CSV table of C-alpha atoms and ligand atoms in Angstrom, one decimal:
chain,number,residue,atom,x,y,z
A,1,MET,CA,34.8,118.1,-113.7
A,2,VAL,CA,34.8,119.9,-110.4
A,3,ASP,CA,36.3,118.1,-107.5
A,4,PHE,CA,33.5,118.3,-104.9
A,5,THR,CA,35.2,116.1,-102.4
A,6,LYS,CA,38.2,118.4,-102.3
A,7,LEU,CA,36.0,121.5,-102.0
A,8,GLU,CA,34.1,119.9,-99.1
A,9,GLN,CA,37.4,119.1,-97.4
A,10,ASP,CA,38.6,122.7,-98.0
A,11,ILE,CA,35.5,124.1,-96.4
A,12,THR,CA,35.6,121.8,-93.4
A,13,ASN,CA,39.3,122.5,-93.0
A,14,SER,CA,39.0,126.3,-93.1
A,15,LEU,CA,36.1,126.4,-90.8
A,16,SER,CA,37.8,124.2,-88.2
A,17,LYS,CA,40.7,126.7,-88.2
A,18,VAL,CA,38.5,129.7,-87.5
A,19,THR,CA,38.9,131.2,-84.1
A,20,ASP,CA,36.9,134.5,-84.2
A,21,LEU,CA,33.7,135.9,-85.6
A,22,GLU,CA,35.5,138.1,-88.0
A,23,SER,CA,37.4,135.3,-89.8
A,24,LEU,CA,34.2,133.2,-89.7
A,25,ASN,CA,32.5,135.9,-91.7
A,26,GLU,CA,35.5,136.0,-94.2
A,27,CYS,CA,35.0,132.2,-94.6
A,28,ARG,CA,31.3,132.6,-95.3
A,29,ILE,CA,32.0,135.2,-97.9
A,30,LYS,CA,34.7,133.0,-99.5
A,31,TYR,CA,32.3,130.1,-100.1
A,32,LEU,CA,28.8,131.5,-99.9
A,33,GLY,CA,29.2,135.2,-100.7
A,34,LYS,CA,28.0,136.6,-104.0
A,35,LYS,CA,31.3,135.7,-105.6
A,36,GLY,CA,32.0,132.8,-103.3
A,37,GLU,CA,33.1,129.5,-104.6
A,38,ILE,CA,29.8,127.7,-104.1
A,39,SER,CA,27.8,130.6,-105.6
A,40,LEU,CA,30.0,130.7,-108.7
A,41,LEU,CA,29.6,127.0,-109.2
A,42,MET,CA,25.8,127.5,-108.9
A,43,LYS,CA,26.0,130.0,-111.7
A,44,GLU,CA,28.0,127.7,-113.9
A,45,LEU,CA,25.2,125.1,-113.7
A,46,ALA,CA,23.3,126.8,-116.5
A,47,LYS,CA,26.0,125.9,-118.9
A,48,LEU,CA,25.8,122.1,-118.3
A,49,SER,CA,23.8,119.5,-120.0
A,50,ASP,CA,20.5,118.5,-118.4
A,51,ASP,CA,21.8,115.4,-116.7
A,52,ASP,CA,25.0,116.9,-115.4
A,53,ARG,CA,23.1,120.0,-114.2
A,54,LYS,CA,20.7,117.9,-112.2
A,55,ARG,CA,23.4,115.8,-110.6
A,56,GLN,CA,25.7,118.7,-109.8
A,57,ALA,CA,22.9,120.9,-108.5
A,58,GLU,CA,22.0,118.2,-106.0
A,59,ILE,CA,25.6,117.8,-104.8
A,60,LEU,CA,26.0,121.6,-104.6
A,61,ASN,CA,22.9,122.0,-102.6
A,62,ILE,CA,23.9,119.4,-100.1
A,63,LEU,CA,27.3,121.1,-99.9
A,64,LYS,CA,25.8,124.5,-99.5
A,65,ASN,CA,23.5,123.3,-96.7
A,66,LYS,CA,26.3,121.5,-94.9
A,67,THR,CA,28.5,124.7,-95.1
A,68,LEU,CA,25.6,126.8,-93.7
A,69,SER,CA,25.1,124.5,-90.8
A,70,LEU,CA,28.8,124.3,-90.1
A,71,ILE,CA,28.9,128.1,-90.0
A,72,GLU,CA,25.9,128.2,-87.7
A,73,GLU,CA,27.5,125.7,-85.3
A,74,LYS,CA,30.8,127.7,-85.4
A,75,THR,CA,28.9,131.0,-84.7
A,76,GLU,CA,27.2,129.5,-81.7
A,77,GLU,CA,30.5,128.0,-80.4
A,78,LEU,CA,32.3,131.4,-80.8
A,79,ASN,CA,29.5,133.3,-79.1
A,80,ASP,CA,29.4,130.9,-76.2
A,81,ARG,CA,33.2,131.3,-75.9
A,82,ASN,CA,33.0,135.1,-75.9
A,83,LEU,CA,30.2,135.1,-73.3
A,84,ASN,CA,32.1,132.8,-71.0
A,85,GLU,CA,35.3,134.9,-71.4
A,86,LYS,CA,33.3,138.1,-70.5
A,87,LEU,CA,31.6,136.5,-67.6
A,88,SER,CA,34.8,135.2,-66.1
A,89,SER,CA,36.6,138.6,-66.5
A,90,GLU,CA,33.7,140.6,-65.1
A,91,THR,CA,33.2,138.9,-61.8
A,92,LEU,CA,31.8,141.1,-59.0
A,93,ASP,CA,33.0,140.7,-55.5
A,94,VAL,CA,29.6,141.1,-53.7
A,95,THR,CA,31.3,140.7,-50.4
A,96,LEU,CA,33.1,144.1,-50.6
A,97,PRO,CA,31.8,146.7,-48.1
A,98,VAL,CA,29.5,149.5,-49.5
A,99,SER,CA,31.3,152.7,-50.3
A,100,SER,CA,30.7,155.2,-47.5
A,101,SER,CA,31.4,158.3,-49.6
A,102,LEU,CA,27.8,158.9,-50.9
A,103,GLY,CA,27.1,162.3,-52.5
A,104,SER,CA,24.8,164.8,-50.8
A,105,ILE,CA,22.3,167.3,-52.0
A,106,HIS,CA,23.5,171.0,-52.0
A,107,PRO,CA,21.4,173.3,-49.7
A,108,ILE,CA,20.4,175.4,-52.8
A,109,THR,CA,18.9,172.4,-54.5
A,110,GLN,CA,17.3,171.3,-51.2
A,111,VAL,CA,15.7,174.7,-50.6
A,112,ILE,CA,14.4,174.9,-54.2
A,113,GLU,CA,12.8,171.5,-53.7
A,114,GLU,CA,11.3,172.7,-50.4
A,115,VAL,CA,9.9,175.8,-52.0
A,116,VAL,CA,8.5,173.9,-55.0
A,117,THR,CA,6.9,171.4,-52.6
A,118,ILE,CA,5.2,174.1,-50.6
A,119,PHE,CA,3.9,176.1,-53.5
A,120,GLY,CA,3.0,172.9,-55.4
A,121,ASP,CA,0.6,172.2,-52.5
A,122,LEU,CA,-0.8,175.7,-53.0
A,123,ASP,CA,-1.6,174.9,-56.6
A,124,PHE,CA,1.3,176.7,-58.2
A,125,TYR,CA,3.1,175.1,-61.2
A,126,VAL,CA,6.8,175.4,-62.0
A,127,ALA,CA,7.8,177.5,-65.0
A,128,GLU,CA,11.3,178.1,-66.4
A,129,GLY,CA,13.1,180.6,-68.6
A,130,PRO,CA,16.6,180.9,-70.1
A,131,GLU,CA,19.5,182.4,-68.2
A,132,VAL,CA,20.6,184.4,-71.3
A,133,GLU,CA,17.6,186.7,-71.7
A,134,THR,CA,16.8,189.6,-73.9
A,135,ASP,CA,17.2,193.1,-72.4
A,136,TYR,CA,13.6,193.5,-73.5
A,137,ASN,CA,12.2,190.7,-71.3
A,138,ASN,CA,14.5,191.4,-68.5
A,139,PHE,CA,13.7,195.1,-68.3
A,140,THR,CA,11.6,196.9,-70.9
A,141,ALA,CA,8.6,194.5,-70.8
A,142,LEU,CA,8.8,194.8,-67.0
A,143,ASN,CA,8.2,198.5,-67.2
A,144,THR,CA,11.8,199.3,-66.4
A,145,SER,CA,12.6,202.6,-68.1
A,146,GLU,CA,15.6,203.2,-70.3
A,147,HIS,CA,17.4,205.1,-67.6
A,148,HIS,CA,16.6,202.9,-64.6
A,149,PRO,CA,19.8,202.4,-62.5
A,150,ALA,CA,19.4,198.6,-62.6
A,151,ARG,CA,20.2,198.7,-66.3
A,152,GLN,CA,23.6,200.1,-65.8
A,153,MET,CA,26.7,198.2,-66.6
A,154,HIS,CA,27.6,197.7,-62.9
A,155,ASP,CA,24.6,195.6,-62.3
A,156,THR,CA,23.9,193.8,-65.5
A,157,PHE,CA,26.1,191.4,-67.4
A,158,TYR,CA,25.6,192.3,-71.0
A,159,VAL,CA,26.2,189.4,-73.5
A,160,GLU,CA,27.7,190.0,-76.9
A,161,THR,CA,24.8,188.4,-78.8
A,162,GLN,CA,21.4,189.5,-79.8
A,163,THR,CA,18.0,187.7,-80.2
A,164,ASP,CA,15.7,189.2,-82.8
A,165,ASN,CA,17.7,192.4,-82.9
A,166,MET,CA,17.4,192.7,-79.1
A,167,GLN,CA,20.5,192.9,-76.9
A,168,ASN,CA,21.0,189.9,-74.7
A,169,VAL,CA,21.9,190.0,-71.0
A,170,LEU,CA,22.3,187.4,-68.2
A,171,ARG,CA,19.0,187.7,-66.5
A,172,THR,CA,19.3,189.9,-63.4
A,173,HIS,CA,16.2,188.4,-61.8
A,174,THR,CA,13.7,185.6,-62.5
A,175,SER,CA,11.0,188.2,-63.3
A,176,PRO,CA,11.4,187.8,-67.1
A,177,VAL,CA,9.8,184.4,-66.7
A,178,GLN,CA,6.7,186.3,-65.8
A,179,ILE,CA,6.7,187.9,-69.3
A,180,ARG,CA,7.4,184.6,-71.1
A,181,SER,CA,4.7,182.8,-69.3
A,182,MET,CA,2.1,185.5,-69.8
A,183,LEU,CA,2.9,185.6,-73.5
A,184,GLU,CA,2.5,181.8,-73.7
A,185,HIS,CA,-0.5,181.2,-71.5
A,186,LYS,CA,-3.7,183.1,-71.1
A,187,PRO,CA,-4.8,183.7,-67.4
A,188,PRO,CA,-5.5,182.3,-65.0
A,189,ILE,CA,-1.8,181.9,-64.2
A,190,ARG,CA,-0.4,180.5,-61.0
A,191,LEU,CA,3.3,179.8,-61.3
A,192,ILE,CA,6.6,179.8,-59.5
A,193,ALA,CA,9.9,180.1,-61.4
A,194,PRO,CA,13.1,179.1,-59.5
A,195,GLY,CA,16.4,179.5,-61.2
A,196,LYS,CA,19.9,181.1,-61.6
A,197,THR,CA,20.2,184.9,-61.8
A,198,PHE,CA,23.3,187.1,-62.3
A,199,ARG,CA,24.5,190.5,-61.2
A,200,CYS,CA,27.9,192.1,-61.5
A,201,ASP,CA,28.5,192.1,-57.7
A,202,ASN,CA,30.8,190.1,-55.5
A,203,ASP,CA,31.4,190.5,-51.8
A,204,GLN,CA,30.5,188.7,-48.5
A,205,THR,CA,26.8,189.2,-49.1
A,206,HIS,CA,26.7,189.2,-52.9
A,207,SER,CA,27.6,186.6,-55.5
A,208,PRO,CA,27.7,187.3,-59.3
A,209,MET,CA,25.5,184.2,-59.7
A,210,PHE,CA,22.7,183.5,-57.3
A,211,HIS,CA,19.3,182.0,-57.2
A,212,GLN,CA,15.8,183.4,-57.0
A,213,VAL,CA,12.3,182.1,-57.1
A,214,GLU,CA,9.6,184.1,-58.7
A,215,GLY,CA,5.9,183.8,-58.1
A,216,LEU,CA,3.1,185.1,-60.3
A,217,VAL,CA,-0.7,184.9,-60.0
A,218,ILE,CA,-2.9,186.4,-62.6
A,219,ASP,CA,-6.7,186.0,-62.6
A,220,LYS,CA,-9.8,188.2,-62.3
A,221,ASP,CA,-9.7,189.0,-58.6
A,222,SER,CA,-6.5,188.2,-56.8
A,223,ASN,CA,-5.5,191.1,-54.6
A,224,MET,CA,-3.0,192.2,-52.1
A,225,SER,CA,-4.6,190.3,-49.2
A,226,HIS,CA,-4.3,187.1,-51.3
A,227,LEU,CA,-0.7,187.9,-51.7
A,228,LYS,CA,-0.2,188.4,-48.0
A,229,GLY,CA,-2.0,185.2,-47.1
A,230,CYS,CA,-0.1,183.2,-49.7
A,231,LEU,CA,3.3,184.5,-48.5
A,232,GLU,CA,2.3,184.0,-44.8
A,233,ILE,CA,1.5,180.3,-45.5
A,234,PHE,CA,4.7,179.9,-47.4
A,235,LEU,CA,7.0,181.5,-44.9
A,236,LYS,CA,5.4,179.7,-41.9
A,237,THR,CA,5.6,176.3,-43.6
A,238,PHE,CA,9.1,176.9,-44.9
A,239,PHE,CA,10.5,178.1,-41.5
A,240,GLU,CA,8.4,175.4,-39.8
A,241,THR,CA,7.0,177.9,-37.2
A,242,ASP,CA,3.5,179.2,-36.5
A,243,LYS,CA,5.0,182.1,-34.5
A,244,LEU,CA,6.4,183.8,-37.6
A,245,LYS,CA,6.2,187.7,-37.5
A,246,MET,CA,5.9,189.4,-40.9
A,247,ARG,CA,6.1,193.1,-41.8
A,248,PHE,CA,5.1,194.5,-45.2
A,249,ARG,CA,7.1,197.7,-45.9
A,250,PRO,CA,6.2,200.0,-48.9
A,251,SER,CA,8.8,199.8,-51.6
A,252,HIS,CA,9.3,200.3,-55.3
A,253,PHE,CA,9.6,198.0,-58.2
A,254,PRO,CA,8.9,199.2,-61.7
A,255,PHE,CA,6.8,196.1,-62.5
A,256,THR,CA,4.5,196.1,-59.4
A,257,GLU,CA,2.2,198.8,-58.1
A,258,PRO,CA,1.8,198.9,-55.1
A,259,SER,CA,5.1,197.3,-54.2
A,260,ALA,CA,6.3,196.0,-50.9
A,261,GLU,CA,9.2,194.4,-49.2
A,262,VAL,CA,8.6,191.7,-46.6
A,263,ASP,CA,10.6,191.4,-43.4
A,264,ILE,CA,10.4,188.6,-40.9
A,265,GLY,CA,11.1,188.9,-37.2
A,266,TYR,CA,14.1,187.2,-35.6
A,267,THR,CA,16.4,187.3,-32.7
A,268,LYS,CA,20.0,186.3,-32.2
A,269,LYS,CA,21.0,183.8,-29.5
A,270,GLY,CA,24.8,183.6,-29.5
A,271,ASN,CA,25.6,182.8,-33.0
A,272,GLN,CA,22.2,181.4,-33.8
A,273,LEU,CA,19.4,183.2,-35.6
A,274,ILE,CA,16.0,182.3,-34.2
A,275,ILE,CA,13.2,183.0,-36.7
A,276,GLY,CA,9.8,183.9,-35.2
A,277,GLU,CA,11.1,185.4,-32.0
A,278,GLY,CA,12.5,188.8,-31.0
A,279,ASN,CA,12.2,192.3,-32.3
A,280,ASP,CA,14.8,192.5,-35.1
A,281,TRP,CA,13.7,192.4,-38.8
A,282,LEU,CA,15.3,190.8,-41.8
A,283,GLU,CA,14.3,191.6,-45.3
A,284,ILE,CA,13.3,188.4,-47.1
A,285,LEU,CA,11.5,189.2,-50.4
A,286,GLY,CA,10.0,191.7,-52.8
A,287,CYS,CA,6.4,191.7,-54.0
A,288,GLY,CA,3.5,193.6,-55.2
A,289,MET,CA,0.5,193.8,-57.5
A,290,VAL,CA,1.5,193.3,-61.2
A,291,HIS,CA,1.7,196.7,-62.9
A,292,PRO,CA,-1.1,197.4,-65.5
A,293,LYS,CA,1.6,198.4,-68.0
A,294,VAL,CA,3.3,195.0,-67.6
A,295,LEU,CA,-0.1,193.3,-68.4
A,296,GLN,CA,-0.5,195.6,-71.4
A,297,ASN,CA,3.0,194.6,-72.6
A,298,VAL,CA,1.9,191.0,-72.8
A,299,ASN,CA,-1.5,191.7,-74.3
A,300,ILE,CA,-3.5,191.0,-71.2
A,301,ASP,CA,-6.3,193.5,-70.6
A,302,PRO,CA,-5.6,195.2,-67.2
A,303,ASN,CA,-9.3,196.1,-66.9
A,304,SER,CA,-10.2,192.4,-66.9
A,305,PHE,CA,-7.2,190.8,-65.2
A,306,GLN,CA,-5.0,191.5,-62.2
A,307,GLY,CA,-2.7,189.6,-59.9
A,308,TYR,CA,0.4,189.6,-57.8
A,309,ALA,CA,4.0,188.7,-58.1
A,310,PHE,CA,6.9,188.1,-55.7
A,311,GLY,CA,10.5,187.3,-55.8
A,312,MET,CA,13.0,186.0,-53.2
A,313,GLY,CA,16.6,184.9,-52.9
A,314,ILE,CA,17.1,181.2,-52.4
A,315,GLU,CA,20.5,181.7,-50.8
A,316,ARG,CA,18.9,184.0,-48.2
A,317,LEU,CA,16.2,181.4,-47.4
A,318,ALA,CA,18.9,178.7,-47.1
A,319,MET,CA,21.2,180.8,-44.9
A,320,LEU,CA,18.3,181.7,-42.5
A,321,LYS,CA,16.9,178.2,-42.3
A,322,TYR,CA,20.1,176.2,-42.1
A,323,GLY,CA,22.4,178.7,-40.2
A,324,ILE,CA,24.8,179.3,-43.0
A,325,SER,CA,26.6,182.5,-42.4
A,326,ASP,CA,28.7,183.3,-45.5
A,327,LEU,CA,27.1,183.5,-48.9
A,328,ARG,CA,30.3,182.7,-50.7
A,329,THR,CA,30.6,179.3,-49.1
A,330,PHE,CA,27.7,178.1,-51.3
A,331,PHE,CA,29.9,178.2,-54.4
A,332,GLU,CA,33.3,177.3,-53.1
A,333,CYS,CA,32.8,173.5,-53.7
A,334,ASP,CA,34.5,172.7,-50.4
A,335,LEU,CA,33.8,169.0,-49.8
A,336,ARG,CA,33.9,169.5,-46.0
A,337,TRP,CA,31.2,172.2,-46.3
A,338,ILE,CA,28.9,170.1,-48.5
A,339,LYS,CA,29.4,167.1,-46.1
A,340,HIS,CA,28.3,169.3,-43.2
A,341,TYR,CA,25.5,171.3,-44.8
A,342,GLY,CA,24.4,168.9,-47.6
A,343,PHE,CA,21.3,166.7,-47.4
A,344,SER,CA,20.8,163.0,-47.9
A,345,PRO,CA,19.3,162.3,-51.3
A,346,LEU,CA,16.6,160.4,-49.4
A,347,ASN,CA,15.7,163.3,-47.2
A,348,PHE,CA,13.3,164.8,-49.8
A,349,PRO,CA,11.1,167.6,-48.6
A,350,SER,CA,7.6,166.7,-47.4
A,351,LEU,CA,4.8,168.7,-46.0
A,352,ILE,CA,4.0,166.0,-43.5
A,353,ARG,CA,5.6,167.0,-40.3
A,354,ASP,CA,6.5,164.8,-37.4
A,355,LEU,CA,3.6,165.6,-35.0
A,356,SER,CA,4.8,163.4,-32.1
B,1,LIG,N1,12.6,190.9,-59.3
B,1,LIG,C1,12.7,191.6,-58.0
B,1,LIG,C2,14.2,191.6,-57.5
B,1,LIG,O1,15.0,190.9,-58.1
B,1,LIG,C3,11.8,190.9,-57.0
B,1,LIG,C4,10.4,191.1,-57.3
B,1,LIG,C5,9.7,190.1,-58.0
B,1,LIG,C6,9.7,192.1,-56.8
B,1,LIG,C7,8.4,190.2,-58.3
B,1,LIG,C8,8.3,192.3,-57.0
B,1,LIG,C9,7.7,191.3,-57.8
B,1,LIG,O2,14.5,192.2,-56.6
């Protein structure tokens, strides 16, 4: 005959000694698990005579329920204890002063945000492409012939990998995003593509990694005057002046025809550059009408569609607008520099100017 009184004492005893959830679980397995003492006794019931089975089953059920509720009580007690321990060890001193060393937004990021805000208002959407590009997208599809000087080692970082049997490069400009976007979407297209670009060049005015923003508009009738108007609105809004002087100089890019470079007028007062005044000129961007061959390369019929493209350097825009004189300082990670030239995270660009 099983000694149920002893078993009950055993269970109460072991449970009262439990001090953590892990040993509580061990206890549960010991008595109620598949091979636990109570479970085994339940299995044994089948072997008993009818009368004994009935009597013992009753006792066992009461014992099982009692054990279950003891375990439940213990779980609650242990959880409460754990929570209290956590709460008392994680107290916060809310009277401490706020840390004054907040981070700031890098001028490159700020200028990209400004550019996106302005073009966003002109109905452009933002497109992106990879920094490791195929030689095909970076050059060939953009009508850049096999022997164009820009392809040479001294300009381009070649990467030791291939994509679909095509040599990879670090993109030397954001123009390959034009190709990707035109392959993905049918016209009308109206996009800007800001991002990192790479050229094998490093001196006071060149950095091997720099940023550009590309613009592309393709539809049935966009023409050079739309391009000029669009860039004029952009530059006046960006430099926050209505007096901006612009000059379109004929130029050459393999992927645009005709091509132009845009200069803006400025003057120097002491160390300061004043945009919109004076008779000196600064080159600010490259642009033109998208070359029919580029359209053909992306299966767009140049007899039905046309459009314009432009590309400009973000660092150049930032230097001119915020009076930063050395390109290299952008990437030196000097905390004093970023504290001086950085922007408050709350100072996000807006097209609404203070009119007072
Ligand atoms: N991709 C050119 C560059 O890097 C700029 C450009 C873009 C020119 C689009 C014309 C049209 O210099």
